[in-house]
CSV table of C-alpha atoms in Angstrom, one decimal:
chain,number,residue,atom,x,y,z
A,1,GLU,CA,28.4,42.7,36.3
A,2,GLU,CA,26.2,43.4,32.8
A,3,GLY,CA,29.3,43.9,31.4
A,4,GLU,CA,31.4,41.2,32.8
A,5,GLN,CA,28.1,39.3,31.2
A,6,GLY,CA,27.9,40.5,28.0
A,7,GLY,CA,31.4,39.6,27.7
A,8,GLY,CA,30.8,36.0,28.4
A,9,GLY,CA,28.0,35.6,26.3
A,10,GLY,CA,29.9,37.0,23.2
A,11,GLY,CA,32.7,34.2,24.3
A,12,LYS,CA,29.8,31.8,24.3
A,13,LYS,CA,28.7,32.8,20.8
A,14,GLY,CA,32.5,32.4,19.5
A,15,SER,CA,32.7,29.2,21.3
A,16,LYS,CA,29.5,27.8,19.9
A,17,ALA,CA,30.7,28.8,16.7
A,18,ALA,CA,33.8,27.9,16.9
A,19,ARG,CA,32.2,24.2,17.4
A,20,ALA,CA,30.0,24.5,14.5
A,21,ARG,CA,33.1,25.2,12.0
A,22,GLN,CA,34.8,22.2,13.8
A,23,ARG,CA,31.5,20.0,13.3
A,24,LYS,CA,31.6,20.8,9.9
A,25,GLU,CA,35.3,20.4,8.9
A,26,GLU,CA,35.4,16.7,10.9
A,27,GLU,CA,32.2,16.3,9.1
A,28,GLU,CA,33.8,16.9,5.6
A,29,ARG,CA,37.2,14.7,6.9
A,30,GLU,CA,34.7,11.6,7.4
A,31,ARG,CA,32.8,12.3,3.7
A,32,GLU,CA,36.1,12.5,2.5
A,33,ARG,CA,37.5,9.4,4.1
A,34,ARG,CA,34.7,7.4,3.1
A,35,ILE,CA,34.7,8.7,-0.6
A,36,GLY,CA,38.5,7.3,-0.5
A,37,GLU,CA,37.3,3.8,1.2
A,38,THR,CA,34.6,3.2,-1.2
A,39,ARG,CA,37.1,4.2,-4.3
A,40,ALA,CA,37.4,0.9,-5.6
A,41,LYS,CA,33.8,-0.2,-5.5
A,42,ALA,CA,33.5,1.9,-8.1
A,43,GLY,CA,35.1,-0.9,-9.4
A,44,PRO,CA,38.5,-1.0,-11.2
A,45,SER,CA,37.1,-1.8,-14.7
A,46,LEU,CA,34.5,1.5,-14.9
A,47,ARG,CA,37.0,3.4,-12.8
A,48,GLU,CA,40.0,2.6,-14.9
A,49,GLU,CA,38.2,2.4,-18.1
A,50,GLU,CA,36.5,5.9,-18.1
A,51,LEU,CA,40.5,7.3,-17.2
A,52,LYS,CA,41.5,5.8,-19.6
A,53,ARG,CA,38.9,7.2,-22.4
A,54,LEU,CA,39.8,10.7,-20.8
A,55,SER,CA,43.3,10.4,-21.4
A,56,ALA,CA,43.0,9.7,-24.6
A,57,ALA,CA,40.5,12.2,-25.0
A,58,LEU,CA,42.7,14.9,-23.1
A,59,ALA,CA,45.4,13.9,-25.3
A,60,PRO,CA,45.1,16.6,-28.2
A,61,HIS,CA,44.6,19.2,-25.5
A,62,GLU,CA,47.8,18.6,-23.6
A,63,LEU,CA,46.3,18.2,-20.5
A,64,ARG,CA,46.4,15.8,-17.6
A,65,LEU,CA,44.1,15.7,-14.1
A,66,HIS,CA,45.1,17.7,-11.4
A,67,GLU,CA,43.0,15.7,-8.1
A,68,ILE,CA,40.8,17.7,-6.8
A,69,ALA,CA,39.4,16.5,-2.9
A,70,ALA,CA,36.0,14.8,-3.2
A,71,ASP,CA,34.5,16.7,-0.7
A,72,GLY,CA,31.1,18.3,-1.8
A,73,HIS,CA,32.8,20.9,-3.4
A,74,CYS,CA,35.1,19.7,-6.0
A,75,LEU,CA,33.0,21.8,-9.0
A,76,TYR,CA,34.2,25.1,-7.4
A,77,ARG,CA,37.4,24.1,-6.0
A,78,SER,CA,38.2,22.8,-9.6
A,79,ILE,CA,37.1,26.7,-10.7
A,80,ALA,CA,38.9,28.4,-8.1
A,81,HIS,CA,41.8,26.3,-9.1
A,82,GLN,CA,41.5,27.9,-12.4
A,83,LEU,CA,41.1,31.4,-12.2
A,84,ALA,CA,43.6,31.6,-9.2
A,85,ALA,CA,45.8,30.0,-11.3
A,86,GLY,CA,45.4,33.4,-14.0
A,87,ASP,CA,47.9,32.2,-16.5
A,88,ALA,CA,47.9,27.9,-17.5
A,89,HIS,CA,51.4,28.1,-17.0
A,90,GLN,CA,51.5,29.6,-13.5
A,91,LEU,CA,49.1,26.9,-12.1
A,92,ALA,CA,51.3,25.4,-9.8
A,93,ALA,CA,51.8,29.0,-8.0
A,94,GLY,CA,48.0,28.7,-8.2
A,95,ASP,CA,47.1,25.5,-5.9
A,96,GLU,CA,47.3,26.3,-2.4
A,97,ALA,CA,45.4,30.0,-2.8
A,98,SER,CA,42.7,27.7,-4.9
A,99,ALA,CA,42.2,25.4,-1.3
A,100,LEU,CA,41.0,28.2,-0.4
A,101,ASP,CA,38.6,30.2,-2.8
A,102,PHE,CA,36.2,27.3,-3.4
A,103,ARG,CA,33.3,29.9,-1.5
A,104,HIS,CA,34.4,32.5,-3.2
A,105,CYS,CA,33.0,30.5,-6.0
A,106,ARG,CA,30.1,29.1,-4.5
A,107,ARG,CA,29.1,33.0,-3.8
A,108,LEU,CA,29.8,33.8,-6.9
A,109,ALA,CA,26.9,31.2,-8.7
A,110,ALA,CA,24.7,31.9,-5.7
A,111,GLU,CA,24.7,35.8,-6.2
A,112,TYR,CA,24.2,35.1,-10.0
A,113,ILE,CA,21.4,32.6,-10.0
A,114,ARG,CA,19.5,35.4,-7.8
A,115,SER,CA,19.6,38.6,-10.1
A,116,HIS,CA,19.3,36.3,-13.4
A,117,ALA,CA,16.3,34.5,-11.7
A,118,ASP,CA,13.7,34.5,-14.8
A,119,ASP,CA,17.0,32.7,-16.6
A,120,PHE,CA,17.1,29.7,-13.7
A,121,LEU,CA,13.8,29.2,-12.3
A,122,PRO,CA,12.3,27.4,-15.1
A,123,PHE,CA,15.9,24.4,-15.0
A,124,LEU,CA,15.3,24.7,-11.1
A,125,LEU,CA,11.2,23.9,-11.7
A,126,ALA,CA,12.2,21.1,-14.0
A,127,GLU,CA,13.5,19.1,-10.7
A,128,HIS,CA,12.1,20.8,-7.5
A,129,ASP,CA,8.3,21.5,-6.9
A,130,PHE,CA,6.8,25.2,-7.2
A,131,SER,CA,7.1,27.4,-4.0
A,132,ASP,CA,7.5,30.8,-3.3
A,133,GLY,CA,11.1,30.5,-1.7
A,134,LEU,CA,12.4,27.5,-4.1
A,135,LEU,CA,14.8,30.2,-5.8
A,136,GLU,CA,16.3,31.2,-2.5
A,137,SER,CA,16.4,28.2,-0.7
A,138,TYR,CA,18.1,26.7,-3.7
A,139,CYS,CA,20.7,29.2,-3.9
A,140,SER,CA,20.9,29.3,-0.2
A,141,GLN,CA,22.6,25.9,-0.8
A,142,VAL,CA,24.7,26.9,-3.3
A,143,GLU,CA,26.1,29.3,-1.0
A,144,LEU,CA,26.6,27.7,2.2
A,145,SER,CA,26.2,23.8,2.0
A,146,SER,CA,28.4,21.3,0.7
A,147,GLU,CA,26.5,20.7,-2.0
A,148,TRP,CA,27.5,19.1,-5.1
A,149,GLY,CA,27.7,21.6,-7.9
A,150,GLY,CA,26.3,21.0,-12.2
A,151,GLN,CA,25.9,22.7,-14.9
A,152,LEU,CA,23.3,25.1,-13.4
A,153,GLU,CA,26.4,26.7,-11.5
A,154,ILE,CA,28.6,26.2,-14.4
A,155,THR,CA,26.6,28.5,-16.2
A,156,ALA,CA,26.2,30.9,-13.5
A,157,ILE,CA,29.9,31.1,-13.0
A,158,ALA,CA,31.2,30.9,-16.6
A,159,HIS,CA,28.5,34.2,-16.8
A,160,ALA,CA,29.6,36.0,-13.7
A,161,SER,CA,33.2,35.7,-14.0
A,162,ARG,CA,33.5,35.9,-17.8
A,163,ARG,CA,35.5,33.6,-18.1
A,164,CYS,CA,34.8,29.6,-20.7
A,165,ILE,CA,34.6,26.8,-18.5
A,166,ALA,CA,35.8,23.9,-20.7
A,167,VAL,CA,34.4,20.3,-19.4
A,168,HIS,CA,36.1,16.9,-20.7
A,169,SER,CA,34.7,14.1,-20.5
A,170,ALA,CA,35.8,10.0,-21.3
A,171,ASP,CA,32.3,9.6,-23.5
A,172,ALA,CA,30.7,13.4,-24.7
A,173,PRO,CA,31.7,16.0,-26.9
A,174,LEU,CA,33.7,18.8,-25.2
A,175,LEU,CA,31.6,21.2,-23.1
A,176,LEU,CA,32.4,24.7,-23.4
A,177,THR,CA,29.7,27.3,-21.6
A,178,GLY,CA,30.3,31.1,-22.0
A,179,ALA,CA,32.2,30.6,-25.5
A,180,GLU,CA,31.7,34.3,-25.6
A,181,TYR,CA,34.2,35.1,-22.8
A,182,GLU,CA,37.4,33.3,-24.6
A,183,GLY,CA,39.2,36.7,-26.2
A,184,ASN,CA,39.3,37.1,-21.6
A,185,GLY,CA,41.5,34.7,-20.3
A,186,PRO,CA,42.6,30.7,-20.7
A,187,ARG,CA,39.6,28.4,-20.4
A,188,LEU,CA,38.7,27.0,-17.2
A,189,GLN,CA,39.6,23.6,-17.7
A,190,LEU,CA,37.8,20.4,-16.0
A,191,ALA,CA,37.5,17.2,-16.5
A,192,TYR,CA,34.0,14.9,-15.4
A,193,HIS,CA,34.0,11.7,-14.4
A,194,ARG,CA,31.0,9.5,-13.7
A,195,HIS,CA,32.9,6.9,-12.3
A,196,TYR,CA,36.2,8.6,-10.1
A,197,TYR,CA,34.6,7.3,-6.6
A,198,GLY,CA,31.6,5.5,-5.6
A,199,LEU,CA,29.9,7.9,-4.3
A,200,GLY,CA,29.0,9.7,-6.9
A,201,GLU,CA,29.9,12.0,-9.8
A,202,HIS,CA,33.3,14.3,-9.5
A,203,TYR,CA,35.0,17.2,-10.9
A,204,ASN,CA,38.8,17.8,-11.2
A,205,ALA,CA,41.0,20.4,-12.6
A,206,LEU,CA,43.5,20.3,-15.7
A,207,VAL,CA,46.6,21.1,-15.9
A,208,PRO,CA,49.1,21.5,-18.9
A,209,ALA,CA,50.4,17.8,-19.5
A,210,ASP,CA,54.2,18.0,-19.2
């Protein structure tokens, strides 16, 4: 009976985990749906004018947008897309694999921040009240949640992967993070948008223009 009970308990745990994953997936789909519905609310003028300026900025680099899902993981999905590609001429072949690897990028960022706390803690303290668990709480959020990423995480991933990350935007100069790693492979090319969706900032990947 104990063996049967143990087996049943394991099944319940498995079912509970499966339900939790399903809920999380449903929440992310709902988030994406809401973002899609509010896309126009960014204002056609804001979004379209930003895209025009960004397209003009990308033209000299012969790059175009590769759209990434707006589910809170857009930064990590964009970087994963570029890492999975391996070579600028093989980006299309990396699309399917990259969709699965945003978790790897989240872990990469969290682990680097944990192991270089002195480099990152001053930036965290600029935005958060001090607490003994601040760094670990932040790293857990980076690793396990769907919270959006930004420049801190770009910095961490650039150093952890030893690759140069290039961020293009409509209204700012090209931002290179990890320029010292230029010789390690093609730049990981990202686009940063302020008005792509109505619910906030967004990152897309970039691919060679045809």
